[in-house]
């Protein structure tokens, strides 16, 4: 399974280190090969109606593995060849193939430029592999001999094979000259030519061609090959040679069943056949595949084969989905019944990475690289085998320095990753790749704009590369392989067209501007587009110290609907480390604090926003943003005076959040029990100040659930008209709360809607309002309600939302009043008084007395009720009595 790795062996003087060329996993790829081979044998070696000379039938005799450089394609190709040749070379984790071993004839051809493989050598390699069958291939050998004498006069083919190392590679190669000579002698004898055809093809070819065209009995063994005469008659040049595989396929098809075998031809490093503009070598190789339908081809390379695309018509001989149905992309043939055979080789799993590293270097049977180092290498590799191999060499290099490598030694990017990635890209593709490495995700238009180009072709070509991953989720479909992106950004780039720091800075500004265009041109106002542009723009501004520009507008739109889904922002790079340094740092922290406030204690939110304001890094309009949300957090914490000062400051500035701040002041009036002031303020707020919601919040505490419900319904309709999903969900939670007091049956539906609206968002305070509403709905009916309340109270404590604890305690008072549980009610009122001793929400204590029909203590501060205390008392008492009347009925 693992041979000696000579490169590693010669990297250390320590002879006790065992260096193995570890091979890991790839069972799925092996299964694809064996399944393809087995199907091909069934279709082309056992069917009586298979016609090797049918040049119009679709071809399904090819399997493609493509993937980023260093993913292990060549290793896989070598292992497949060895495993098909002999079961003893097959990895133990690979299943036995369903076809008999002796029915396959594997041969691997390395097309890498360094291997020096030209088309002549490809043809000869295939013929040498077939020589193992120990049968002459007369049609092919005749044509090959004529080609050879014309293009290599005076040079015996066996001398060429020996000099090129091909004779030593194939055990049966020595028999090839004899097989060819036997076929030629048979034809010469049949035509009564002197000597052999080989010695007389120059002037004897005409006689053979004439005999073939007349289908003479003397050459009946060859006359069945309908195109042999035409190929012998054609000028014996490289173009003609590329059609000779048809003759070899014909020869193979004539073999007796017990002597036949399926050639499995593995074409490795296919990307080195040329670029996608000059396809001359690729055209010749495609002819081999098409003209040998009774052979099976396994192609490995960096790029997906494009043969099934119609736009290549004219560049290659056979193109389109009808010609190559198995090469059609998955998206195109999905549901058609066609099994796609273009397989992207994925990264190693973390377990495979550690397994590779454990077996790659060992001493006395134990892994040389210790477990913590293996783990960090595996994590940083993102599953790329090349990174694992480079890390192994770095490990040995560090050992040569006389010290034991540590975990910190592998916080490292390798320039070799860049070299391997860029090696077969055009200059324009390299430019686009560097540009999009600044982005988490991109589309072709975004990539083109970020690269500063006026045409999409380079971005389109880049999107097809295997190190560009595609996902159907998210705003943009493409992203650069994580490891390659990190190397592109951070490693020392030694390429000739490497970028300077100024180049990267200009690219960052282009990408930043491109994101602005994407956001501003989004006519649907898709929140996912907003968040995507904002997130990527913030990172660029932070890492490259760009002016905030459009980010201020985007930030206000982000917070405008109170949805608050968290922005996922990675840690700052070295240029932005050390706390808040730039306006971008401050804005990132501001938006992060605002988004996380639904998941953190409000004290944490207030502390983060206070630190941002203390840094004085934000421009004035964004100072307003941080101040407003700090004031909201302070209100939730019960810091009413601080909150009021912040809200007044924002309202006085008359900026974008002035209406929201005036709403905040109205809420503060309500908290203090000054309800007429809150109602008066609501009349001046309009939609921007959420006037209907403010009124609903005032009316329910008056015990007027009908007016509160009407206000909340109006607020919900207005929010829906404006497409404000967060506001809609928030209002629905308040509506459910108000309805739960008056109509438990209707509350079921309202709570169900609230749950559905909130489930798609992250609004913690509104979720708590809905959970309290469920308690109110069940008051008097559920004996477990106090236990449920205790669980909810713990969650409220973790959030730091003080008013939710007060509202929960009021719900418990309602429960005890309905049940006339005087002792529990007394305890609950006492607790309620403790929670409101700062005077905020002190009127909740009055409401609790109203519910129970108890007199309110004399000489106590009273709220300013809209309709007076008596009518408010009657409404709350009526709600309790109505609930009591429902007890004992089936809900």
Coordinates of N, CA and C in Angstrom, one line a residue, residues 317-396:
X317 N -13.2 17.1 -32.5 CA -13.9 16.4 -33.5 C -15.3 16.0 -33.1
X318 N -15.5 15.7 -31.8 CA -16.7 15.2 -31.3 C -17.1 16.0 -30.0
X319 N -18.2 16.7 -30.0 CA -18.5 17.6 -28.9 C -20.0 17.5 -28.7
X320 N -20.4 17.9 -27.5 CA -21.8 18.0 -27.2 C -22.3 16.8 -26.3
X321 N -23.5 17.0 -25.7 CA -24.0 16.0 -24.8 C -24.5 14.8 -25.5
X322 N -24.8 14.8 -26.7 CA -25.2 13.6 -27.4 C -24.0 12.7 -27.7
X323 N -22.8 13.3 -27.9 CA -21.6 12.5 -28.1 C -21.1 12.0 -26.8
X324 N -21.1 12.7 -25.8 CA -20.5 12.3 -24.5 C -21.5 12.5 -23.4
X325 N -22.6 11.7 -23.3 CA -23.6 11.9 -22.3 C -23.1 11.7 -20.9
X326 N -22.1 10.9 -20.7 CA -21.6 10.7 -19.3 C -20.7 11.8 -18.8
X327 N -20.4 12.8 -19.7 CA -19.5 13.9 -19.3 C -20.4 15.1 -19.1
X328 N -21.7 15.1 -19.2 CA -22.5 16.2 -19.0 C -22.5 16.5 -17.5
X329 N -22.5 17.8 -17.1 CA -22.4 18.1 -15.7 C -23.6 17.6 -15.0
X330 N -23.5 17.4 -13.7 CA -24.6 16.9 -12.9 C -25.8 17.7 -13.0
X331 N -25.7 19.0 -13.0 CA -26.9 19.9 -13.0 C -27.7 19.7 -14.3
X332 N -26.9 19.4 -15.4 CA -27.6 19.2 -16.7 C -28.3 17.9 -16.8
X333 N -27.7 16.8 -16.3 CA -28.3 15.5 -16.5 C -29.1 15.0 -15.3
X334 N -29.2 15.9 -14.3 CA -30.0 15.5 -13.1 C -31.4 15.0 -13.5
X335 N -31.7 13.8 -13.1 CA -33.0 13.3 -13.3 C -33.2 12.7 -14.7
X336 N -32.1 12.6 -15.5 CA -32.2 12.1 -16.8 C -31.9 10.6 -16.9
X337 N -31.4 10.1 -15.8 CA -31.0 8.7 -15.7 C -29.5 8.4 -16.2
X338 N -28.9 9.5 -16.6 CA -27.5 9.3 -17.0 C -26.6 9.5 -15.8
X339 N -25.6 8.6 -15.6 CA -24.7 8.6 -14.5 C -23.5 9.5 -14.8
X340 N -23.4 10.6 -14.2 CA -22.3 11.5 -14.5 C -20.9 10.9 -14.1
X341 N -19.9 11.0 -15.0 CA -18.6 10.5 -14.8 C -17.5 11.5 -14.7
X342 N -17.9 12.7 -14.3 CA -16.9 13.8 -14.0 C -16.9 14.0 -12.5
X343 N -15.9 13.4 -11.8 CA -16.0 13.4 -10.4 C -14.9 14.3 -9.8
X344 N -15.4 15.3 -9.0 CA -14.4 16.2 -8.3 C -13.8 15.4 -7.1
X345 N -12.5 15.4 -7.1 CA -11.8 14.7 -6.0 C -11.9 15.6 -4.8
X346 N -12.5 15.2 -3.7 CA -12.6 16.0 -2.5 C -11.4 16.0 -1.6
X347 N -11.4 16.9 -0.7 CA -10.3 16.9 0.3 C -10.4 15.8 1.3
X348 N -9.3 15.5 1.9 CA -9.3 14.4 2.9 C -10.1 14.9 4.1
X349 N -10.7 13.9 4.8 CA -11.4 14.2 6.1 C -10.3 14.5 7.1
X350 N -10.6 15.0 8.2 CA -9.7 15.3 9.3 C -9.1 13.9 9.8
X351 N -9.9 12.9 9.8 CA -9.3 11.6 10.2 C -8.3 11.1 9.2
X352 N -8.6 11.2 7.9 CA -7.7 10.8 6.9 C -6.4 11.6 6.9
X353 N -6.5 12.9 7.2 CA -5.3 13.7 7.3 C -4.4 13.1 8.4
X354 N -4.9 12.9 9.6 CA -4.1 12.4 10.7 C -3.6 11.0 10.4
X355 N -4.4 10.2 9.8 CA -3.9 8.9 9.4 C -2.7 9.0 8.4
X356 N -2.8 9.9 7.5 CA -1.7 10.1 6.5 C -0.5 10.5 7.2
X357 N -0.6 11.5 8.1 CA 0.6 12.0 8.8 C 1.2 10.9 9.8
X358 N 0.3 10.1 10.4 CA 0.8 9.1 11.3 C 1.6 8.0 10.6
X359 N 1.2 7.7 9.3 CA 1.9 6.6 8.6 C 3.0 7.1 7.7
X360 N 3.0 8.4 7.4 CA 4.0 9.0 6.5 C 5.4 8.9 7.0
X361 N 5.6 9.2 8.3 CA 6.9 9.1 9.0 C 6.7 8.3 10.3
X362 N 7.6 7.3 10.4 CA 7.4 6.5 11.7 C 8.8 6.1 12.1
X363 N 8.8 5.7 13.4 CA 10.1 5.1 14.0 C 9.6 4.0 14.9
X364 N 10.2 2.8 14.6 CA 9.9 1.6 15.4 C 8.4 1.4 15.4
X365 N 7.7 1.6 14.3 CA 6.3 1.3 14.1 C 5.4 2.4 14.7
X366 N 6.0 3.5 15.3 CA 5.2 4.5 15.9 C 5.3 5.8 15.1
X367 N 4.2 6.6 15.1 CA 4.3 7.9 14.3 C 5.4 8.8 14.8
X368 N 6.2 9.3 13.9 CA 7.3 10.2 14.3 C 6.7 11.6 14.7
X369 N 5.7 12.1 14.0 CA 5.1 13.4 14.3 C 4.1 13.2 15.4
X370 N 4.3 13.9 16.5 CA 3.4 13.7 17.7 C 2.0 14.2 17.4
X371 N 1.1 13.7 18.2 CA -0.3 14.0 18.0 C -0.7 15.4 17.9
X372 N -0.3 16.3 18.8 CA -0.7 17.7 18.7 C -0.2 18.4 17.4
X373 N 1.0 18.0 17.0 CA 1.5 18.6 15.7 C 0.7 18.0 14.5
X374 N 0.4 16.7 14.6 CA -0.4 16.2 13.5 C -1.8 16.8 13.4
X375 N -2.4 17.1 14.6 CA -3.7 17.7 14.6 C -3.7 19.1 14.0
X376 N -2.7 19.9 14.4 CA -2.7 21.3 13.9 C -2.4 21.3 12.4
X377 N -1.5 20.4 11.9 CA -1.3 20.3 10.5 C -2.5 19.9 9.7
X378 N -3.2 18.9 10.3 CA -4.5 18.5 9.7 C -5.5 19.6 9.6
X379 N -5.6 20.4 10.7 CA -6.6 21.5 10.7 C -6.2 22.6 9.7
X380 N -4.9 22.9 9.5 CA -4.5 24.0 8.6 C -4.5 23.5 7.2
X381 N -4.5 22.2 6.9 CA -4.4 21.6 5.6 C -5.8 21.8 4.8
X382 N -6.9 21.9 5.6 CA -8.2 21.9 5.0 C -8.4 20.7 4.1
X383 N -7.7 19.6 4.4 CA -7.8 18.3 3.7 C -7.0 18.2 2.4
X384 N -6.1 19.2 2.1 CA -5.4 19.1 0.9 C -4.1 18.3 1.1
X385 N -3.9 17.2 0.4 CA -2.8 16.3 0.6 C -1.4 17.0 0.3
X386 N -1.4 17.9 -0.7 CA -0.1 18.6 -0.9 C 0.3 19.4 0.3
X387 N -0.6 20.0 1.0 CA -0.2 20.7 2.2 C 0.4 19.7 3.3
X388 N -0.2 18.5 3.4 CA 0.3 17.5 4.3 C 1.7 17.2 3.9
X389 N 2.0 16.9 2.7 CA 3.3 16.5 2.2 C 4.3 17.7 2.4
X390 N 3.9 18.9 2.1 CA 4.8 20.0 2.4 C 5.1 20.2 3.9
X391 N 4.1 19.9 4.7 CA 4.3 20.0 6.2 C 5.3 18.9 6.7
X392 N 5.2 17.7 6.1 CA 6.1 16.6 6.4 C 7.6 17.1 6.1
X393 N 7.8 17.7 5.0 CA 9.1 18.1 4.6 C 9.6 19.2 5.5
X394 N 8.7 20.1 5.9 CA 9.0 21.2 6.9 C 9.4 20.6 8.2
X395 N 8.7 19.5 8.6 CA 9.0 18.9 9.9 C 10.4 18.3 9.9
X396 N 10.8 17.7 8.8 CA 12.1 17.1 8.7 C 13.2 18.3 8.7

